[in-house]
Short mmCIF file of C-alpha atoms in Angstrom, two decimals:
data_model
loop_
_atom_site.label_atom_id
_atom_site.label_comp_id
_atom_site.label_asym_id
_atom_site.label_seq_id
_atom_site.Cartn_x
_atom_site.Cartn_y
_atom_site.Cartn_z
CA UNK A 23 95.96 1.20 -80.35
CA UNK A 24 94.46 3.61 -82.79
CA UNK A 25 90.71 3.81 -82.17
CA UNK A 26 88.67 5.07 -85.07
CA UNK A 27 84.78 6.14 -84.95
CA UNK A 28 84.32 5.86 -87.79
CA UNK A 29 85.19 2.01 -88.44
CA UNK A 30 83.86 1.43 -84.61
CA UNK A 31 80.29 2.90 -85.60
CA UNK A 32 80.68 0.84 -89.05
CA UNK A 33 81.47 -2.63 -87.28
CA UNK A 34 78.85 -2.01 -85.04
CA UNK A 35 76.20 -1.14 -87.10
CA UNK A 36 77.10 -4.58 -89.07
CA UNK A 37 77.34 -6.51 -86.49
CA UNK A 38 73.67 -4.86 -85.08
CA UNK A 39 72.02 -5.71 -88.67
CA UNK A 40 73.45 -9.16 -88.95
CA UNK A 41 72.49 -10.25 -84.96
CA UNK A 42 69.36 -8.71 -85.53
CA UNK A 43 68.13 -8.25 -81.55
CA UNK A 44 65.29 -6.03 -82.41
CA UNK A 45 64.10 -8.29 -85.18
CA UNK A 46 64.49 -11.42 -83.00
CA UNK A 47 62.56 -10.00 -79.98
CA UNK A 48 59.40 -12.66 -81.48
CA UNK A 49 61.58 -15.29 -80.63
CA UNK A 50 63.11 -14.13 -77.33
CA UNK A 51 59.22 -13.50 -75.91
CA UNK A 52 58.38 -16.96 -77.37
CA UNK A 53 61.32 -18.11 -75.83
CA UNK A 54 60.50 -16.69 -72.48
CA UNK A 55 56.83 -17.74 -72.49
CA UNK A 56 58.25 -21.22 -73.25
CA UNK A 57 60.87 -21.28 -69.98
CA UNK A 58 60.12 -18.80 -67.75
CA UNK A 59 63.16 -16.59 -66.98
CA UNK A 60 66.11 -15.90 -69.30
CA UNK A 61 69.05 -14.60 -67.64
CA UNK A 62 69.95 -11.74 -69.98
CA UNK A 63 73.18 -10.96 -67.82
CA UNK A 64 74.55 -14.24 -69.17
CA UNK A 65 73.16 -14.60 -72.71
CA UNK A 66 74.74 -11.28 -73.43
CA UNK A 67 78.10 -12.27 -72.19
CA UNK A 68 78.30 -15.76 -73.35
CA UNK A 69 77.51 -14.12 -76.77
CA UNK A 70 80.05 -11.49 -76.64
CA UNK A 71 82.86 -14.10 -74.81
CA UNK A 72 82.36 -16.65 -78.30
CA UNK A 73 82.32 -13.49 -80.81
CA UNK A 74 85.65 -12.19 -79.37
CA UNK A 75 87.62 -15.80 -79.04
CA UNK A 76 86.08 -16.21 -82.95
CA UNK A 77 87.29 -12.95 -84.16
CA UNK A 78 90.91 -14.16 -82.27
CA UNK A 79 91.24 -17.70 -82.88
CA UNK A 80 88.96 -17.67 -86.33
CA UNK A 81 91.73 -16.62 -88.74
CA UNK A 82 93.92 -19.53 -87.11
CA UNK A 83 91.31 -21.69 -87.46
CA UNK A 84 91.20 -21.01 -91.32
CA UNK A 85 94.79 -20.82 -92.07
CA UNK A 86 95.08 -24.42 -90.35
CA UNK A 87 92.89 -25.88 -92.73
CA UNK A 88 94.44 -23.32 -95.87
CA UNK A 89 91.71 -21.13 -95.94
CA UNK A 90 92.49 -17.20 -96.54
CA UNK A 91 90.45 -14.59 -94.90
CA UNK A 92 89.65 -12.98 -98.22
CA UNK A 93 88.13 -16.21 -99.65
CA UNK A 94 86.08 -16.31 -95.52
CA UNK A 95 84.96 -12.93 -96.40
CA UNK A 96 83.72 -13.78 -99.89
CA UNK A 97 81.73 -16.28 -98.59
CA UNK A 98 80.52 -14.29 -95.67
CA UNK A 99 79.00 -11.93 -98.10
CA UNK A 100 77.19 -14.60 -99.29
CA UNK A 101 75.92 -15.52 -96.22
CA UNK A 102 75.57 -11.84 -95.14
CA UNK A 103 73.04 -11.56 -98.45
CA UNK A 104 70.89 -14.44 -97.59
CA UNK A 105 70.56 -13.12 -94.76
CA UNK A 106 69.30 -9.51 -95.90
CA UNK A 107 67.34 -11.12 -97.78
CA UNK A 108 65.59 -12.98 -95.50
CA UNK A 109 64.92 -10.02 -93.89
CA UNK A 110 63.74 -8.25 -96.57
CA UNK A 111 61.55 -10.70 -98.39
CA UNK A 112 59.96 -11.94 -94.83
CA UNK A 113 61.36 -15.48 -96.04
CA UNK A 114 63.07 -18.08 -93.83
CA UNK A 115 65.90 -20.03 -95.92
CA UNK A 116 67.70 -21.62 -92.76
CA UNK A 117 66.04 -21.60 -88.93
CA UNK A 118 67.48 -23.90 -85.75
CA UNK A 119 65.51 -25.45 -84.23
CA UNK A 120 64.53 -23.97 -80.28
CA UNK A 121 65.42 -25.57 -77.56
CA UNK A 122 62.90 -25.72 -74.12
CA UNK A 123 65.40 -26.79 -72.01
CA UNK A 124 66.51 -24.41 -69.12
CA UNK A 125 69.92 -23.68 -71.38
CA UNK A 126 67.38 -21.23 -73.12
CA UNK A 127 69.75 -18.31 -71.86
CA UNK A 128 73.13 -20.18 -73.56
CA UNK A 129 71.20 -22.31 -76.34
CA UNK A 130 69.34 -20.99 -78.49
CA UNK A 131 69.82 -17.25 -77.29
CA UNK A 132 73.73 -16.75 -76.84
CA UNK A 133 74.07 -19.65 -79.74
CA UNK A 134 73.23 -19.61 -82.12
CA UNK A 135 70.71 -16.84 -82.35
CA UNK A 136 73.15 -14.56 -81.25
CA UNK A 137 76.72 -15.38 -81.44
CA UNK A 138 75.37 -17.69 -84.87
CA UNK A 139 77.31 -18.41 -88.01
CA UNK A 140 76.40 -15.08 -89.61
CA UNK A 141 77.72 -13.14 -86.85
CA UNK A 142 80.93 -15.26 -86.69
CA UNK A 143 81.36 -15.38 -90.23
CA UNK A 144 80.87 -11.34 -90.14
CA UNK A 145 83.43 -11.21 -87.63
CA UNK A 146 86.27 -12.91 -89.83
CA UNK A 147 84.91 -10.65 -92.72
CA UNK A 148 84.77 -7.26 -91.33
CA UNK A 149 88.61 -8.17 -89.96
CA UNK A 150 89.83 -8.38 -93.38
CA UNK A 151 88.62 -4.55 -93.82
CA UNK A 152 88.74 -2.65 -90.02
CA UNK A 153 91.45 -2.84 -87.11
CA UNK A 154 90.73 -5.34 -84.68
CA UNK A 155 90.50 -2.82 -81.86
CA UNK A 156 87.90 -1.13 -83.73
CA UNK A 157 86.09 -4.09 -84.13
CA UNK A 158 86.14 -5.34 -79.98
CA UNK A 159 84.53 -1.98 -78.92
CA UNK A 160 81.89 -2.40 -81.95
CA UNK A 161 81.35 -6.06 -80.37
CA UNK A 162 81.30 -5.13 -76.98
CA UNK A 163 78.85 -2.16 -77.70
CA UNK A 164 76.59 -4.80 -79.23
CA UNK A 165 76.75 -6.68 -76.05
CA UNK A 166 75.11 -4.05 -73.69
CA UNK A 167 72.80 -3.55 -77.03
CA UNK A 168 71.96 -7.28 -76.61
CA UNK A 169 71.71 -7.08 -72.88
CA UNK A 170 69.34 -4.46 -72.64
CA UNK A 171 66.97 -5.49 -75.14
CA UNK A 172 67.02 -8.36 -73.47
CA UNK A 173 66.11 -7.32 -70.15
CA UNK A 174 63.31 -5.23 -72.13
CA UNK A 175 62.02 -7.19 -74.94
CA UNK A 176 58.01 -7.52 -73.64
CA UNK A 177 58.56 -3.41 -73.31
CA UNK A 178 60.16 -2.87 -76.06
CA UNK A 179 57.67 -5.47 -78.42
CA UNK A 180 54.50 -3.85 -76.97
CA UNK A 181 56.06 0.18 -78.05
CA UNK A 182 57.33 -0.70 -81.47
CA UNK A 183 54.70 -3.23 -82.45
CA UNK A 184 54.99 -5.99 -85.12
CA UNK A 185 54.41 -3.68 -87.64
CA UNK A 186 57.44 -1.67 -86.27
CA UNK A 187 60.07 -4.15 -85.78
CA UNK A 188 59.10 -5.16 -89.53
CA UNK A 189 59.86 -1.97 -90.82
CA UNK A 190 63.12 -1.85 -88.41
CA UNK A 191 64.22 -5.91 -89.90
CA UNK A 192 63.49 -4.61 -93.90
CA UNK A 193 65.41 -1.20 -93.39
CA UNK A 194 68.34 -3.29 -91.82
CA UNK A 195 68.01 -6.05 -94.13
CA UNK A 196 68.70 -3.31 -96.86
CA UNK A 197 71.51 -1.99 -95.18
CA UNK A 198 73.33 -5.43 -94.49
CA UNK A 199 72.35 -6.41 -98.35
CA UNK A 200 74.02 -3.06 -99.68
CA UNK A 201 76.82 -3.82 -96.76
CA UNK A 202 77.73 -7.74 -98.57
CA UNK A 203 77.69 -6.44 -101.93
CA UNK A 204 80.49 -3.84 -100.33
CA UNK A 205 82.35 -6.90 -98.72
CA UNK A 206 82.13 -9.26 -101.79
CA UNK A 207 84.02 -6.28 -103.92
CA UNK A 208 86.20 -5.59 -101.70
CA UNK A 209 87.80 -9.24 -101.04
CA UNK A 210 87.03 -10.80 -104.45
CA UNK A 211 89.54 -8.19 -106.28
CA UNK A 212 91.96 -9.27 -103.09
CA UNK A 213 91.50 -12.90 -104.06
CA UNK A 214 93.08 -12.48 -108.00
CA UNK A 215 95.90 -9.77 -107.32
#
């Protein structure tokens, strides 16, 4: 097991843009106003339980239907730069539908607003590039991220501000946009060698 910072703080700081828990703390008070109490214990590890069996059982997934993980990651970076630039431009190009039920804490939270396609198909991508160890710590860090923003999102909302966790979702959006452009390189000179 060779653990390296470097690709830990990387993952993680992909995997932070992508989820995008500071960013989604509008929804998770609107969430909470709408149910009551979210268990944040359980949102966090539901999240982190489907991003690990993904990252696992993903790549089998793909190679059952004959699917490389360089052709995932390619269009992961897609997905990765709608994304950024929905969080850049303020715009929303794809948005589930919430849920009132009192599953809040599992659906929408831990799925798909959490543990959602961009995060799984980030997961698949980022494994083409970084060890897998690397990659569990950067998920699990995320996790207790998750967890305690969750536990302090009305704190956290009223310190920052809107205008703050704007500025916060456009710096990240720029990050994870510069961060696809990266991934699509990388994987789309794999795909023709």
């Amino acid at each position: 097991m060779q653990l390296n910072f470097k690709e830990i703080f990387t993952a993680f700081m992909i995997l932070f843009a992508v989820i995008d828990i500071i960013g989604n703390i509008p929804i998770i008070i609107d969430l909470r106003k709408k149910v009551g109490h979210i268990q944040s214990e359980k949102a966090a590890i539901i999240a982190g339980i489907i991003m690990i069996v993904f990252l696992f059982l993903g790549q089998n997934i793909l190679s059952l239907i004959g699917i490389g993980v360089n052709s995932f990651a390619v269009a992961g970076a897609f997905i990765l730069f709608f994304i950024a630039l929905e969080m850049i431009l303020g715009i929303t190009l794809y948005k589930e539908e919430e849920n009132s039920s009192m599953t809040a804490s599992v659906f929408p939270l831990a799925f798909p607003l959490i543990a959602g396609p961009g995060s799984l198909t980030t997961l698949l991508s980022i494994r083409a590039e970084y060890r897998i160890e690397n990659i569990i710590v950067a998920v699990l860090l995320n996790v207790l991220i998750i967890y305690i923003v969750l536990k302090t999102s009305a704190k956290i909302e009223k310190l920052i501000g809107p205008n703050g966790i704007s500025i916060i979702r456009k710096i990240f959006g720029v990050i994870l946009l510069a961060i696809a452009v990266k991934l699509f390189a990388h994987n789309i000179k794999a795909l023709f060698i």
